[in-house]
């Protein structure tokens, strides 16, 4: 059993394993591609709770599976990979921001050098110097992402 990220590795010809499935189109390869994309793309998005992202990827995958033209299928596959990489970047940035906020909230300050007080979220946001909170992080901070 290999971890999912090996699907992103290129071989000596500069091709991904998925490239071979997309270009050598048979019924068996279509089923294998569908199962692989389910594990590679849908499962992480589901774990992240990113339902809107899942919809974007799912529409690309359905377009790939329904396409008969090899070149168009490869273009759609590359677009799906590009979109997924963007989602991974947002997810990793969100995790980094949450870690920074968590550290800031725990740091607190001392009133009399003996007792530490934790900063509340509102104070933390004011003193941290950040103008923006990534929307996917806001829900963990208890901040409304809707604008008045």
mmCIF file of N, CA and C in Angstrom:
data_model
loop_
_atom_site.group_PDB
_atom_site.id
_atom_site.type_symbol
_atom_site.label_atom_id
_atom_site.label_comp_id
_atom_site.label_asym_id
_atom_site.label_seq_id
_atom_site.Cartn_x
_atom_site.Cartn_y
_atom_site.Cartn_z
ATOM 1 N N UNK A 1 0.853 -1.175 0.000
ATOM 2 C CA UNK A 1 0.000 0.000 0.000
ATOM 3 C C UNK A 1 0.894 1.232 0.000
ATOM 4 N N UNK A 2 0.647 2.126 -0.961
ATOM 5 C CA UNK A 2 1.436 3.340 -1.092
ATOM 6 C C UNK A 2 0.630 4.542 -0.610
ATOM 7 N N UNK A 3 1.298 5.539 -0.049
ATOM 8 C CA UNK A 3 0.578 6.763 0.319
ATOM 9 C C UNK A 3 0.117 7.503 -0.936
ATOM 10 N N UNK A 4 -0.965 8.288 -0.797
ATOM 11 C CA UNK A 4 -1.557 8.939 -1.957
ATOM 12 C C UNK A 4 -0.607 9.885 -2.675
ATOM 13 N N UNK A 5 0.350 10.471 -1.964
ATOM 14 C CA UNK A 5 1.204 11.478 -2.598
ATOM 15 C C UNK A 5 2.138 10.900 -3.655
ATOM 16 N N UNK A 6 2.316 9.586 -3.706
ATOM 17 C CA UNK A 6 3.147 9.007 -4.772
ATOM 18 C C UNK A 6 2.494 9.215 -6.140
ATOM 19 N N UNK A 7 1.189 9.487 -6.157
ATOM 20 C CA UNK A 7 0.513 9.763 -7.419
ATOM 21 C C UNK A 7 1.014 11.051 -8.053
ATOM 22 N N UNK A 8 1.631 11.894 -7.270
ATOM 23 C CA UNK A 8 2.183 13.140 -7.781
ATOM 24 C C UNK A 8 3.619 13.016 -8.256
ATOM 25 N N UNK A 9 4.219 11.854 -8.115
ATOM 26 C CA UNK A 9 5.606 11.640 -8.543
ATOM 27 C C UNK A 9 5.651 11.380 -10.036
ATOM 28 N N UNK A 10 6.679 11.913 -10.669
ATOM 29 C CA UNK A 10 6.881 11.694 -12.098
ATOM 30 C C UNK A 10 7.839 10.538 -12.324
ATOM 31 N N UNK A 11 7.631 9.830 -13.434
ATOM 32 C CA UNK A 11 8.562 8.752 -13.795
ATOM 33 C C UNK A 11 9.705 9.330 -14.635
ATOM 34 N N UNK A 12 10.544 8.469 -15.195
ATOM 35 C CA UNK A 12 11.700 8.906 -15.990
ATOM 36 C C UNK A 12 11.274 9.670 -17.240
ATOM 37 N N UNK A 13 10.045 9.474 -17.699
ATOM 38 C CA UNK A 13 9.524 10.168 -18.884
ATOM 39 C C UNK A 13 8.827 11.474 -18.530
ATOM 40 N N UNK A 14 8.828 11.825 -17.245
ATOM 41 C CA UNK A 14 8.158 13.048 -16.809
ATOM 42 C C UNK A 14 6.659 12.919 -16.715
ATOM 43 N N UNK A 15 6.153 11.691 -16.628
ATOM 44 C CA UNK A 15 4.713 11.466 -16.554
ATOM 45 C C UNK A 15 4.317 10.963 -15.174
ATOM 46 N N UNK A 16 3.096 11.313 -14.795
ATOM 47 C CA UNK A 16 2.506 10.801 -13.564
ATOM 48 C C UNK A 16 1.855 9.453 -13.851
ATOM 49 N N UNK A 17 1.663 8.658 -12.829
ATOM 50 C CA UNK A 17 0.953 7.386 -13.004
ATOM 51 C C UNK A 17 -0.442 7.633 -13.579
ATOM 52 N N UNK A 18 -1.051 8.724 -13.143
ATOM 53 C CA UNK A 18 -2.398 9.048 -13.607
ATOM 54 C C UNK A 18 -2.422 9.378 -15.100
ATOM 55 N N UNK A 19 -1.331 9.918 -15.622
ATOM 56 C CA UNK A 19 -1.267 10.242 -17.047
ATOM 57 C C UNK A 19 -1.527 9.002 -17.902
ATOM 58 N N UNK A 20 -1.002 7.878 -17.469
ATOM 59 C CA UNK A 20 -1.182 6.635 -18.226
ATOM 60 C C UNK A 20 -2.636 6.176 -18.199
ATOM 61 N N UNK A 21 -3.299 6.373 -17.070
ATOM 62 C CA UNK A 21 -4.714 6.002 -17.002
ATOM 63 C C UNK A 21 -5.554 6.902 -17.895
ATOM 64 N N UNK A 22 -5.228 8.186 -17.914
ATOM 65 C CA UNK A 22 -6.012 9.144 -18.686
ATOM 66 C C UNK A 22 -5.811 8.949 -20.187
ATOM 67 N N UNK A 23 -4.584 8.628 -20.605
ATOM 68 C CA UNK A 23 -4.315 8.499 -22.048
ATOM 69 C C UNK A 23 -4.655 7.123 -22.609
ATOM 70 N N UNK A 24 -4.552 6.071 -21.817
ATOM 71 C CA UNK A 24 -4.893 4.715 -22.270
ATOM 72 C C UNK A 24 -6.304 4.388 -21.803
ATOM 73 N N UNK A 25 -7.295 4.909 -22.492
ATOM 74 C CA UNK A 25 -8.674 4.908 -22.022
ATOM 75 C C UNK A 25 -9.388 3.616 -22.346
ATOM 76 N N UNK A 26 -9.659 2.846 -21.307
ATOM 77 C CA UNK A 26 -10.482 1.644 -21.414
ATOM 78 C C UNK A 26 -11.503 1.714 -20.286
ATOM 79 N N UNK A 27 -12.472 0.846 -20.313
ATOM 80 C CA UNK A 27 -13.477 0.802 -19.243
ATOM 81 C C UNK A 27 -12.815 0.513 -17.898
ATOM 82 N N UNK A 28 -11.860 -0.404 -17.894
ATOM 83 C CA UNK A 28 -11.158 -0.753 -16.650
ATOM 84 C C UNK A 28 -10.354 0.435 -16.117
ATOM 85 N N UNK A 29 -9.670 1.143 -17.027
ATOM 86 C CA UNK A 29 -8.893 2.305 -16.598
ATOM 87 C C UNK A 29 -9.782 3.437 -16.107
ATOM 88 N N UNK A 30 -10.969 3.563 -16.707
ATOM 89 C CA UNK A 30 -11.903 4.584 -16.254
ATOM 90 C C UNK A 30 -12.332 4.307 -14.811
ATOM 91 N N UNK A 31 -12.651 3.050 -14.516
ATOM 92 C CA UNK A 31 -13.052 2.665 -13.153
ATOM 93 C C UNK A 31 -11.881 2.873 -12.189
ATOM 94 N N UNK A 32 -10.688 2.467 -12.603
ATOM 95 C CA UNK A 32 -9.504 2.637 -11.767
ATOM 96 C C UNK A 32 -9.206 4.114 -11.527
ATOM 97 N N UNK A 33 -9.350 4.939 -12.560
ATOM 98 C CA UNK A 33 -9.134 6.385 -12.417
ATOM 99 C C UNK A 33 -10.144 6.978 -11.444
ATOM 100 N N UNK A 34 -11.397 6.582 -11.573
ATOM 101 C CA UNK A 34 -12.441 7.084 -10.687
ATOM 102 C C UNK A 34 -12.140 6.715 -9.230
ATOM 103 N N UNK A 35 -11.763 5.472 -8.983
ATOM 104 C CA UNK A 35 -11.450 5.037 -7.615
ATOM 105 C C UNK A 35 -10.215 5.762 -7.077
ATOM 106 N N UNK A 36 -9.215 5.955 -7.926
ATOM 107 C CA UNK A 36 -7.980 6.617 -7.505
ATOM 108 C C UNK A 36 -8.235 8.079 -7.176
ATOM 109 N N UNK A 37 -8.994 8.766 -8.031
ATOM 110 C CA UNK A 37 -9.308 10.172 -7.756
ATOM 111 C C UNK A 37 -10.157 10.311 -6.499
ATOM 112 N N UNK A 38 -11.018 9.331 -6.258
ATOM 113 C CA UNK A 38 -11.825 9.339 -5.029
ATOM 114 C C UNK A 38 -10.909 9.357 -3.817
ATOM 115 N N UNK A 39 -9.910 8.483 -3.813
ATOM 116 C CA UNK A 39 -8.991 8.386 -2.682
ATOM 117 C C UNK A 39 -8.034 9.575 -2.633
ATOM 118 N N UNK A 40 -7.544 10.005 -3.781
ATOM 119 C CA UNK A 40 -6.514 11.031 -3.860
ATOM 120 C C UNK A 40 -7.063 12.426 -3.619
ATOM 121 N N UNK A 41 -8.237 12.737 -4.197
ATOM 122 C CA UNK A 41 -8.761 14.095 -4.115
ATOM 123 C C UNK A 41 -9.965 14.234 -3.194
ATOM 124 N N UNK A 42 -10.943 13.346 -3.333
ATOM 125 C CA UNK A 42 -12.174 13.511 -2.568
ATOM 126 C C UNK A 42 -11.983 13.250 -1.080
ATOM 127 N N UNK A 43 -11.230 12.222 -0.730
ATOM 128 C CA UNK A 43 -11.066 11.880 0.687
ATOM 129 C C UNK A 43 -10.447 13.018 1.496
ATOM 130 N N UNK A 44 -9.355 13.657 1.028
ATOM 131 C CA UNK A 44 -8.825 14.786 1.798
ATOM 132 C C UNK A 44 -9.821 15.942 1.908
ATOM 133 N N UNK A 45 -10.517 16.247 0.810
ATOM 134 C CA UNK A 45 -11.485 17.344 0.856
ATOM 135 C C UNK A 45 -12.604 17.049 1.842
ATOM 136 N N UNK A 46 -13.009 15.795 1.905
ATOM 137 C CA UNK A 46 -14.048 15.384 2.849
ATOM 138 C C UNK A 46 -13.552 15.533 4.290
ATOM 139 N N UNK A 47 -12.302 15.129 4.541
ATOM 140 C CA UNK A 47 -11.712 15.286 5.878
ATOM 141 C C UNK A 47 -11.635 16.750 6.284
ATOM 142 N N UNK A 48 -11.348 17.619 5.322
ATOM 143 C CA UNK A 48 -11.236 19.049 5.613
ATOM 144 C C UNK A 48 -12.601 19.695 5.798
ATOM 145 N N UNK A 49 -13.661 18.989 5.399
ATOM 146 C CA UNK A 49 -15.004 19.557 5.496
ATOM 147 C C UNK A 49 -15.279 20.583 4.412
ATOM 148 N N UNK A 50 -14.581 20.483 3.299
ATOM 149 C CA UNK A 50 -14.664 21.463 2.220
ATOM 150 C C UNK A 50 -15.660 21.006 1.157
ATOM 151 N N UNK A 51 -16.940 21.123 1.473
ATOM 152 C CA UNK A 51 -17.970 20.621 0.565
ATOM 153 C C UNK A 51 -18.032 21.410 -0.742
ATOM 154 N N UNK A 52 -17.822 22.726 -0.699
ATOM 155 C CA UNK A 52 -17.859 23.500 -1.941
ATOM 156 C C UNK A 52 -16.683 23.118 -2.840
ATOM 157 N N UNK A 53 -15.542 22.844 -2.236
ATOM 158 C CA UNK A 53 -14.380 22.408 -3.008
ATOM 159 C C UNK A 53 -14.639 21.040 -3.628
ATOM 160 N N UNK A 54 -15.317 20.181 -2.869
ATOM 161 C CA UNK A 54 -15.628 18.850 -3.390
ATOM 162 C C UNK A 54 -16.483 18.955 -4.650
ATOM 163 N N UNK A 55 -17.420 19.904 -4.645
ATOM 164 C CA UNK A 55 -18.273 20.098 -5.817
ATOM 165 C C UNK A 55 -17.471 20.503 -7.043
ATOM 166 N N UNK A 56 -16.492 21.380 -6.845
ATOM 167 C CA UNK A 56 -15.647 21.829 -7.966
ATOM 168 C C UNK A 56 -14.839 20.675 -8.533
ATOM 169 N N UNK A 57 -14.254 19.883 -7.656
ATOM 170 C CA UNK A 57 -13.449 18.741 -8.109
ATOM 171 C C UNK A 57 -14.343 17.675 -8.730
ATOM 172 N N UNK A 58 -15.485 17.437 -8.116
ATOM 173 C CA UNK A 58 -16.384 16.398 -8.626
ATOM 174 C C UNK A 58 -16.855 16.710 -10.044
ATOM 175 N N UNK A 59 -17.146 17.982 -10.314
ATOM 176 C CA UNK A 59 -17.576 18.330 -11.675
ATOM 177 C C UNK A 59 -16.445 18.109 -12.677
ATOM 178 N N UNK A 60 -15.206 18.397 -12.285
ATOM 179 C CA UNK A 60 -14.064 18.141 -13.172
ATOM 180 C C UNK A 60 -13.889 16.639 -13.422
ATOM 181 N N UNK A 61 -14.011 15.857 -12.357
ATOM 182 C CA UNK A 61 -13.836 14.402 -12.494
ATOM 183 C C UNK A 61 -14.924 13.827 -13.394
ATOM 184 N N UNK A 62 -16.160 14.276 -13.224
ATOM 185 C CA UNK A 62 -17.249 13.792 -14.078
ATOM 186 C C UNK A 62 -17.001 14.168 -15.536
ATOM 187 N N UNK A 63 -16.449 15.363 -15.758
ATOM 188 C CA UNK A 63 -16.125 15.780 -17.123
ATOM 189 C C UNK A 63 -15.017 14.900 -17.710
ATOM 190 N N UNK A 64 -14.026 14.557 -16.887
ATOM 191 C CA UNK A 64 -12.938 13.673 -17.333
ATOM 192 C C UNK A 64 -13.499 12.314 -17.731
ATOM 193 N N UNK A 65 -14.326 11.744 -16.859
ATOM 194 C CA UNK A 65 -14.865 10.405 -17.102
ATOM 195 C C UNK A 65 -15.790 10.363 -18.306
ATOM 196 N N UNK A 66 -16.443 11.475 -18.619
ATOM 197 C CA UNK A 66 -17.375 11.506 -19.747
ATOM 198 C C UNK A 66 -16.742 11.927 -21.069
ATOM 199 N N UNK A 67 -15.473 12.296 -21.034
ATOM 200 C CA UNK A 67 -14.805 12.804 -22.240
ATOM 201 C C UNK A 67 -14.199 11.672 -23.066
ATOM 202 N N UNK A 68 -14.467 11.677 -24.359
ATOM 203 C CA UNK A 68 -13.916 10.651 -25.253
ATOM 204 C C UNK A 68 -12.608 11.081 -25.910
ATOM 205 N N UNK A 69 -12.394 12.390 -26.047
ATOM 206 C CA UNK A 69 -11.180 12.901 -26.678
ATOM 207 C C UNK A 69 -10.012 12.856 -25.686
ATOM 208 N N UNK A 70 -8.943 12.167 -26.063
ATOM 209 C CA UNK A 70 -7.787 11.961 -25.179
ATOM 210 C C UNK A 70 -7.135 13.279 -24.763
ATOM 211 N N UNK A 71 -6.946 14.198 -25.716
ATOM 212 C CA UNK A 71 -6.300 15.472 -25.396
ATOM 213 C C UNK A 71 -7.158 16.317 -24.461
ATOM 214 N N UNK A 72 -8.444 16.362 -24.730
ATOM 215 C CA UNK A 72 -9.359 17.131 -23.857
ATOM 216 C C UNK A 72 -9.416 16.502 -22.468
ATOM 217 N N UNK A 73 -9.425 15.168 -22.400
ATOM 218 C CA UNK A 73 -9.444 14.455 -21.123
ATOM 219 C C UNK A 73 -8.190 14.805 -20.313
ATOM 220 N N UNK A 74 -7.025 14.849 -20.996
ATOM 221 C CA UNK A 74 -5.773 15.188 -20.323
ATOM 222 C C UNK A 74 -5.801 16.636 -19.837
ATOM 223 N N UNK A 75 -6.355 17.542 -20.631
ATOM 224 C CA UNK A 75 -6.487 18.946 -20.210
ATOM 225 C C UNK A 75 -7.365 19.060 -18.970
ATOM 226 N N UNK A 76 -8.499 18.358 -18.971
ATOM 227 C CA UNK A 76 -9.396 18.372 -17.808
ATOM 228 C C UNK A 76 -8.707 17.782 -16.575
ATOM 229 N N UNK A 77 -7.939 16.721 -16.787
ATOM 230 C CA UNK A 77 -7.214 16.114 -15.668
ATOM 231 C C UNK A 77 -6.190 17.091 -15.094
ATOM 232 N N UNK A 78 -5.458 17.772 -15.962
ATOM 233 C CA UNK A 78 -4.478 18.761 -15.494
ATOM 234 C C UNK A 78 -5.150 19.911 -14.763
ATOM 235 N N UNK A 79 -6.323 20.332 -15.233
ATOM 236 C CA UNK A 79 -7.085 21.380 -14.545
ATOM 237 C C UNK A 79 -7.517 20.906 -13.156
ATOM 238 N N UNK A 80 -7.983 19.660 -13.072
ATOM 239 C CA UNK A 80 -8.401 19.108 -11.769
ATOM 240 C C UNK A 80 -7.209 19.061 -10.807
ATOM 241 N N UNK A 81 -6.057 18.646 -11.299
ATOM 242 C CA UNK A 81 -4.856 18.598 -10.456
ATOM 243 C C UNK A 81 -4.459 19.991 -9.990
ATOM 244 N N UNK A 82 -4.547 20.953 -10.879
ATOM 245 C CA UNK A 82 -4.208 22.336 -10.544
ATOM 246 C C UNK A 82 -5.143 22.889 -9.471
ATOM 247 N N UNK A 83 -6.436 22.637 -9.638
ATOM 248 C CA UNK A 83 -7.423 23.079 -8.649
ATOM 249 C C UNK A 83 -7.144 22.422 -7.300
ATOM 250 N N UNK A 84 -6.868 21.116 -7.320
ATOM 251 C CA UNK A 84 -6.603 20.407 -6.072
ATOM 252 C C UNK A 84 -5.353 20.953 -5.379
ATOM 253 N N UNK A 85 -4.314 21.272 -6.142
ATOM 254 C CA UNK A 85 -3.100 21.850 -5.556
ATOM 255 C C UNK A 85 -3.399 23.194 -4.902
ATOM 256 N N UNK A 86 -4.275 23.996 -5.530
ATOM 257 C CA UNK A 86 -4.678 25.263 -4.923
ATOM 258 C C UNK A 86 -5.383 25.005 -3.588
ATOM 259 N N UNK A 87 -6.266 24.014 -3.564
ATOM 260 C CA UNK A 87 -6.974 23.670 -2.335
ATOM 261 C C UNK A 87 -5.992 23.218 -1.254
ATOM 262 N N UNK A 88 -4.987 22.420 -1.645
ATOM 263 C CA UNK A 88 -3.971 21.984 -0.686
ATOM 264 C C UNK A 88 -3.199 23.171 -0.121
ATOM 265 N N UNK A 89 -2.910 24.157 -0.970
ATOM 266 C CA UNK A 89 -2.202 25.353 -0.494
ATOM 267 C C UNK A 89 -3.044 26.150 0.494
ATOM 268 N N UNK A 90 -4.327 26.294 0.194
ATOM 269 C CA UNK A 90 -5.220 26.998 1.128
ATOM 270 C C UNK A 90 -5.310 26.233 2.440
ATOM 271 N N UNK A 91 -5.415 24.907 2.350
ATOM 272 C CA UNK A 91 -5.513 24.088 3.564
ATOM 273 C C UNK A 91 -4.253 24.202 4.400
ATOM 274 N N UNK A 92 -3.092 24.125 3.777
ATOM 275 C CA UNK A 92 -1.846 24.204 4.555
ATOM 276 C C UNK A 92 -1.647 25.598 5.128
ATOM 277 N N UNK A 93 -2.037 26.635 4.382
ATOM 278 C CA UNK A 93 -1.958 28.007 4.903
ATOM 279 C C UNK A 93 -2.898 28.172 6.087
ATOM 280 N N UNK A 94 -4.081 27.579 5.999
ATOM 281 C CA UNK A 94 -5.050 27.658 7.101
ATOM 282 C C UNK A 94 -4.516 26.968 8.350
ATOM 283 N N UNK A 95 -3.876 25.817 8.173
ATOM 284 C CA UNK A 95 -3.304 25.108 9.322
ATOM 285 C C UNK A 95 -2.210 25.949 9.962
ATOM 286 N N UNK A 96 -1.374 26.571 9.137
ATOM 287 C CA UNK A 96 -0.323 27.438 9.660
ATOM 288 C C UNK A 96 -0.921 28.608 10.425
ATOM 289 N N UNK A 97 -1.944 29.242 9.852
ATOM 290 C CA UNK A 97 -2.569 30.372 10.540
ATOM 291 C C UNK A 97 -3.199 29.935 11.861
ATOM 292 N N UNK A 98 -3.858 28.765 11.864
ATOM 293 C CA UNK A 98 -4.449 28.283 13.120
ATOM 294 C C UNK A 98 -3.384 28.030 14.177
ATOM 295 N N UNK A 99 -2.248 27.489 13.765
ATOM 296 C CA UNK A 99 -1.160 27.252 14.717
ATOM 297 C C UNK A 99 -0.635 28.574 15.278
ATOM 298 N N UNK A 100 -0.504 29.573 14.429
ATOM 299 C CA UNK A 100 -0.040 30.887 14.894
ATOM 300 C C UNK A 100 -1.033 31.518 15.859
ATOM 301 N N UNK A 101 -2.334 31.428 15.518
ATOM 302 C CA UNK A 101 -3.353 31.964 16.416
ATOM 303 C C UNK A 101 -3.351 31.208 17.751
ATOM 304 N N UNK A 102 -3.229 29.907 17.693
ATOM 305 C CA UNK A 102 -3.220 29.105 18.919
ATOM 306 C C UNK A 102 -2.054 29.518 19.808
ATOM 307 N N UNK A 103 -0.889 29.697 19.219
ATOM 308 C CA UNK A 103 0.273 30.147 19.990
ATOM 309 C C UNK A 103 0.055 31.518 20.586
ATOM 310 N N UNK A 104 -0.554 32.415 19.818
ATOM 311 C CA UNK A 104 -0.820 33.775 20.309
ATOM 312 C C UNK A 104 -1.840 33.751 21.450
ATOM 313 N N UNK A 105 -2.871 32.925 21.318
ATOM 314 C CA UNK A 105 -3.890 32.842 22.371
ATOM 315 C C UNK A 105 -3.323 32.250 23.658
ATOM 316 N N UNK A 106 -2.413 31.283 23.527
ATOM 317 C CA UNK A 106 -1.835 30.645 24.714
ATOM 318 C C UNK A 106 -0.785 31.499 25.402
ATOM 319 N N UNK A 107 -0.141 32.369 24.613
ATOM 320 C CA UNK A 107 0.970 33.133 25.174
ATOM 321 C C UNK A 107 0.508 34.025 26.321
ATOM 322 N N UNK A 108 -0.573 34.780 26.100
ATOM 323 C CA UNK A 108 -1.098 35.631 27.156
ATOM 324 C C UNK A 108 -0.091 36.645 27.641
ATOM 325 N N UNK A 109 -0.347 37.203 28.801
ATOM 326 C CA UNK A 109 0.569 38.158 29.403
ATOM 327 C C UNK A 109 0.486 38.065 30.908
ATOM 328 N N UNK A 110 1.429 38.639 31.608
ATOM 329 C CA UNK A 110 1.453 38.625 33.070
ATOM 330 C C UNK A 110 1.131 40.006 33.597
ATOM 331 N N UNK A 111 0.197 40.071 34.536
ATOM 332 C CA UNK A 111 -0.115 41.350 35.186
ATOM 333 C C UNK A 111 0.898 41.660 36.273
ATOM 334 N N UNK A 112 1.184 40.652 37.073
ATOM 335 C CA UNK A 112 2.092 40.873 38.202
ATOM 336 C C UNK A 112 3.315 39.949 38.132
ATOM 337 N N UNK A 113 3.650 39.533 36.961
ATOM 338 C CA UNK A 113 4.790 38.647 36.705
ATOM 339 C C UNK A 113 4.672 37.275 37.351
ATOM 340 N N UNK A 114 3.538 36.947 37.939
ATOM 341 C CA UNK A 114 3.366 35.623 38.498
ATOM 342 C C UNK A 114 2.177 34.899 37.877
ATOM 343 N N UNK A 115 1.171 35.629 37.529
ATOM 344 C CA UNK A 115 -0.039 35.017 37.000
ATOM 345 C C UNK A 115 -0.166 35.332 35.513
ATOM 346 N N UNK A 116 -0.298 34.303 34.712
ATOM 347 C CA UNK A 116 -0.464 34.505 33.273
ATOM 348 C C UNK A 116 -1.957 34.541 32.951
ATOM 349 N N UNK A 117 -2.310 35.470 32.103
ATOM 350 C CA UNK A 117 -3.683 35.553 31.622
ATOM 351 C C UNK A 117 -3.690 35.247 30.133
ATOM 352 N N UNK A 118 -4.652 34.491 29.716
ATOM 353 C CA UNK A 118 -4.774 34.202 28.287
ATOM 354 C C UNK A 118 -5.454 35.381 27.602
ATOM 355 N N UNK A 119 -5.016 35.704 26.418
ATOM 356 C CA UNK A 119 -5.671 36.728 25.614
ATOM 357 C C UNK A 119 -6.983 36.179 25.095
ATOM 358 N N UNK A 120 -8.023 37.020 25.058
ATOM 359 C CA UNK A 120 -9.232 36.546 24.403
ATOM 360 C C UNK A 120 -9.076 36.787 22.902
ATOM 361 N N UNK A 121 -9.942 36.208 22.131
ATOM 362 C CA UNK A 121 -9.792 36.254 20.673
ATOM 363 C C UNK A 121 -9.817 37.679 20.127
ATOM 364 N N UNK A 122 -10.711 38.496 20.642
ATOM 365 C CA UNK A 122 -10.820 39.876 20.168
ATOM 366 C C UNK A 122 -9.544 40.656 20.417
ATOM 367 N N UNK A 123 -9.004 40.555 21.650
ATOM 368 C CA UNK A 123 -7.754 41.246 21.960
ATOM 369 C C UNK A 123 -6.611 40.714 21.111
ATOM 370 N N UNK A 124 -6.576 39.408 20.966
ATOM 371 C CA UNK A 124 -5.506 38.773 20.206
ATOM 372 C C UNK A 124 -5.505 39.287 18.770
ATOM 373 N N UNK A 125 -6.677 39.405 18.199
ATOM 374 C CA UNK A 125 -6.762 39.878 16.820
ATOM 375 C C UNK A 125 -6.310 41.328 16.712
ATOM 376 N N UNK A 126 -6.617 42.134 17.717
ATOM 377 C CA UNK A 126 -6.211 43.541 17.694
ATOM 378 C C UNK A 126 -4.706 43.714 17.848
ATOM 379 N N UNK A 127 -4.084 42.926 18.711
ATOM 380 C CA UNK A 127 -2.659 43.117 18.993
ATOM 381 C C UNK A 127 -1.730 42.317 18.087
ATOM 382 N N UNK A 128 -2.282 41.407 17.292
ATOM 383 C CA UNK A 128 -1.408 40.563 16.468
ATOM 384 C C UNK A 128 -0.927 41.271 15.215
ATOM 385 N N UNK A 129 -1.605 42.341 14.802
ATOM 386 C CA UNK A 129 -1.183 43.071 13.619
ATOM 387 C C UNK A 129 -1.772 42.545 12.322
ATOM 388 N N UNK A 130 -2.635 41.551 12.394
ATOM 389 C CA UNK A 130 -3.221 40.971 11.187
ATOM 390 C C UNK A 130 -4.445 41.767 10.763
ATOM 391 N N UNK A 131 -4.536 42.043 9.490
ATOM 392 C CA UNK A 131 -5.709 42.720 8.949
ATOM 393 C C UNK A 131 -6.740 41.722 8.433
ATOM 394 N N UNK A 132 -6.299 40.498 8.211
ATOM 395 C CA UNK A 132 -7.144 39.507 7.554
ATOM 396 C C UNK A 132 -7.078 38.188 8.310
ATOM 397 N N UNK A 133 -8.210 37.512 8.383
ATOM 398 C CA UNK A 133 -8.254 36.140 8.878
ATOM 399 C C UNK A 133 -8.804 35.295 7.738
ATOM 400 N N UNK A 134 -8.099 34.250 7.382
ATOM 401 C CA UNK A 134 -8.545 33.367 6.299
ATOM 402 C C UNK A 134 -9.909 32.792 6.682
ATOM 403 N N UNK A 135 -10.911 32.881 5.776
ATOM 404 C CA UNK A 135 -12.264 32.430 6.123
ATOM 405 C C UNK A 135 -12.338 31.009 6.674
ATOM 406 N N UNK A 136 -11.529 30.098 6.150
ATOM 407 C CA UNK A 136 -11.603 28.722 6.652
ATOM 408 C C UNK A 136 -11.031 28.601 8.062
ATOM 409 N N UNK A 137 -10.287 29.600 8.507
ATOM 410 C CA UNK A 137 -9.758 29.618 9.872
ATOM 411 C C UNK A 137 -10.745 30.317 10.804
ATOM 412 N N UNK A 138 -11.499 31.262 10.250
ATOM 413 C CA UNK A 138 -12.406 32.068 11.065
ATOM 414 C C UNK A 138 -13.393 31.220 11.859
ATOM 415 N N UNK A 139 -13.888 30.130 11.259
ATOM 416 C CA UNK A 139 -14.866 29.302 11.970
ATOM 417 C C UNK A 139 -14.258 28.675 13.227
ATOM 418 N N UNK A 140 -12.939 28.373 13.207
ATOM 419 C CA UNK A 140 -12.301 27.808 14.382
ATOM 420 C C UNK A 140 -12.040 28.862 15.455
ATOM 421 N N UNK A 141 -11.987 30.126 15.031
ATOM 422 C CA UNK A 141 -11.752 31.214 15.984
ATOM 423 C C UNK A 141 -13.049 31.780 16.521
ATOM 424 N N UNK A 142 -14.179 31.322 15.989
ATOM 425 C CA UNK A 142 -15.469 31.826 16.425
ATOM 426 C C UNK A 142 -15.777 33.187 15.868
ATOM 427 N N UNK A 143 -15.207 33.513 14.716
ATOM 428 C CA UNK A 143 -15.401 34.821 14.080
ATOM 429 C C UNK A 143 -16.372 34.640 12.929
ATOM 430 N N UNK A 144 -17.353 35.531 12.840
ATOM 431 C CA UNK A 144 -18.312 35.469 11.741
ATOM 432 C C UNK A 144 -17.620 35.890 10.458
ATOM 433 N N UNK A 145 -17.866 35.157 9.377
ATOM 434 C CA UNK A 145 -17.255 35.490 8.086
ATOM 435 C C UNK A 145 -18.220 36.250 7.195
ATOM 436 N N UNK A 146 -19.448 36.500 7.685
ATOM 437 C CA UNK A 146 -20.405 37.270 6.893
ATOM 438 C C UNK A 146 -20.165 38.746 7.122
ATOM 439 N N UNK A 147 -20.336 39.520 6.061
ATOM 440 C CA UNK A 147 -20.122 40.967 6.151
ATOM 441 C C UNK A 147 -21.464 41.652 6.388
ATOM 442 N N UNK A 148 -21.429 42.699 7.168
ATOM 443 C CA UNK A 148 -22.661 43.437 7.469
ATOM 444 C C UNK A 148 -23.015 44.362 6.342
#
